[in-house]
GROMACS .gro file of C-alpha atoms in nm:
model
  125
    1UNK     CA    1   5.211   5.576   1.343
    2UNK     CA    2   5.133   5.346   0.933
    3UNK     CA    3   4.814   5.202   0.911
    4UNK     CA    4   4.765   4.805   0.909
    5UNK     CA    5   4.702   4.661   0.531
    6UNK     CA    6   4.396   4.428   0.502
    7UNK     CA    7   4.675   4.134   0.482
    8UNK     CA    8   4.840   4.233   0.808
    9UNK     CA    9   4.541   4.285   0.954
   10UNK     CA   10   4.409   3.907   0.850
   11UNK     CA   11   4.735   3.748   0.971
   12UNK     CA   12   4.723   3.900   1.324
   13UNK     CA   13   4.402   3.794   1.394
   14UNK     CA   14   4.507   3.484   1.258
   15UNK     CA   15   4.757   3.491   1.547
   16UNK     CA   16   4.643   3.682   1.781
   17UNK     CA   17   4.276   3.602   1.820
   18UNK     CA   18   4.184   3.249   1.998
   19UNK     CA   19   3.873   3.050   1.941
   20UNK     CA   20   3.709   2.826   2.213
   21UNK     CA   21   3.897   2.480   2.205
   22UNK     CA   22   3.791   2.254   2.566
   23UNK     CA   23   3.462   2.076   2.364
   24UNK     CA   24   3.236   2.285   2.561
   25UNK     CA   25   2.949   2.518   2.374
   26UNK     CA   26   3.092   2.879   2.312
   27UNK     CA   27   2.805   3.039   2.517
   28UNK     CA   28   2.873   2.840   2.813
   29UNK     CA   29   3.186   2.991   2.867
   30UNK     CA   30   3.021   3.324   2.966
   31UNK     CA   31   2.873   3.111   3.295
   32UNK     CA   32   3.038   2.894   3.385
   33UNK     CA   33   3.388   3.096   3.440
   34UNK     CA   34   3.200   3.306   3.680
   35UNK     CA   35   3.028   2.983   3.799
   36UNK     CA   36   3.331   2.747   3.901
   37UNK     CA   37   3.526   3.074   3.996
   38UNK     CA   38   3.255   3.127   4.267
   39UNK     CA   39   3.286   2.759   4.389
   40UNK     CA   40   3.621   2.805   4.435
   41UNK     CA   41   3.577   3.065   4.652
   42UNK     CA   42   3.289   2.902   4.861
   43UNK     CA   43   3.524   2.633   4.924
   44UNK     CA   44   3.826   2.879   5.096
   45UNK     CA   45   3.563   3.074   5.276
   46UNK     CA   46   3.383   2.737   5.410
   47UNK     CA   47   3.729   2.600   5.531
   48UNK     CA   48   3.874   2.870   5.701
   49UNK     CA   49   3.530   2.963   5.881
   50UNK     CA   50   3.542   2.558   6.021
   51UNK     CA   51   3.881   2.630   6.097
   52UNK     CA   52   3.818   2.969   6.276
   53UNK     CA   53   3.485   2.857   6.488
   54UNK     CA   54   3.768   2.583   6.646
   55UNK     CA   55   3.898   2.912   6.805
   56UNK     CA   56   3.604   3.066   6.935
   57UNK     CA   57   3.528   3.048   7.338
   58UNK     CA   58   3.706   3.116   7.592
   59UNK     CA   59   4.071   3.278   7.472
   60UNK     CA   60   4.333   3.031   7.517
   61UNK     CA   61   4.599   3.043   7.325
   62UNK     CA   62   4.700   2.663   7.225
   63UNK     CA   63   4.407   2.692   7.020
   64UNK     CA   64   4.426   3.033   6.815
   65UNK     CA   65   4.784   2.866   6.686
   66UNK     CA   66   4.603   2.510   6.627
   67UNK     CA   67   4.354   2.697   6.427
   68UNK     CA   68   4.610   2.933   6.270
   69UNK     CA   69   4.834   2.670   6.116
   70UNK     CA   70   4.562   2.475   5.992
   71UNK     CA   71   4.460   2.800   5.810
   72UNK     CA   72   4.756   2.806   5.680
   73UNK     CA   73   4.855   2.472   5.610
   74UNK     CA   74   4.701   2.404   5.312
   75UNK     CA   75   4.682   2.539   4.977
   76UNK     CA   76   4.411   2.783   4.924
   77UNK     CA   77   4.166   2.653   4.587
   78UNK     CA   78   4.152   2.836   4.261
   79UNK     CA   79   4.002   2.894   3.941
   80UNK     CA   80   4.265   2.900   3.649
   81UNK     CA   81   4.147   3.053   3.300
   82UNK     CA   82   4.342   2.855   2.982
   83UNK     CA   83   4.355   3.091   2.671
   84UNK     CA   84   4.165   2.821   2.375
   85UNK     CA   85   4.353   2.772   2.051
   86UNK     CA   86   4.470   3.050   1.810
   87UNK     CA   87   4.233   3.127   1.507
   88UNK     CA   88   4.479   3.052   1.223
   89UNK     CA   89   4.527   2.693   1.415
   90UNK     CA   90   4.115   2.679   1.452
   91UNK     CA   91   4.097   2.694   1.100
   92UNK     CA   92   4.383   2.520   0.968
   93UNK     CA   93   4.219   2.187   1.191
   94UNK     CA   94   3.882   2.275   1.070
   95UNK     CA   95   3.990   2.311   0.710
   96UNK     CA   96   4.169   1.972   0.701
   97UNK     CA   97   3.893   1.776   0.928
   98UNK     CA   98   3.647   1.861   0.632
   99UNK     CA   99   3.912   1.786   0.328
  100UNK     CA  100   3.929   1.439   0.516
  101UNK     CA  101   3.568   1.431   0.472
  102UNK     CA  102   3.540   1.501   0.100
  103UNK     CA  103   3.717   1.176  -0.030
  104UNK     CA  104   3.952   1.328  -0.236
  105UNK     CA  105   3.737   1.593  -0.375
  106UNK     CA  106   3.902   1.832  -0.190
  107UNK     CA  107   4.095   2.102  -0.410
  108UNK     CA  108   3.912   2.348  -0.308
  109UNK     CA  109   3.966   2.325   0.091
  110UNK     CA  110   4.285   2.173  -0.018
  111UNK     CA  111   4.348   2.603  -0.167
  112UNK     CA  112   4.225   2.724   0.116
  113UNK     CA  113   4.456   2.572   0.352
  114UNK     CA  114   4.762   2.632   0.114
  115UNK     CA  115   4.636   3.007   0.228
  116UNK     CA  116   4.586   2.947   0.573
  117UNK     CA  117   4.865   2.821   0.627
  118UNK     CA  118   5.059   3.163   0.377
  119UNK     CA  119   4.889   3.319   0.616
  120UNK     CA  120   5.047   3.196   0.890
  121UNK     CA  121   5.404   3.133   0.771
  122UNK     CA  122   5.401   2.802   0.772
  123UNK     CA  123   5.499   2.603   0.441
  124UNK     CA  124   5.251   2.342   0.291
  125UNK     CA  125   5.287   1.997   0.417
   0.00000   0.00000   0.00000
């Protein structure tokens, strides 16, 4: 296996690394992802225990059947994690936004944006 050159590493980093692009503080994801998974699990357990509580007491075939149908009738809640934006797209967006604020004085930023697009294999716009 051959070694990667620094430009290859940079290009792969731009294509594979991810950045948070859904608007929250980057550090808050560390707490919010487990918290939302816990909320979903708690809701599932509460709903299931409520359905099973109806089947307690004297064994009765009809009540057991009704509780089982209630359990299987609704889909369980789940938490999906979404991938953030690719690092290259994020850097490109950041540079475009910064260049837009410079009012025509953004030659240096345009050059940097050209380098990013070149690394991503995109033509200049």
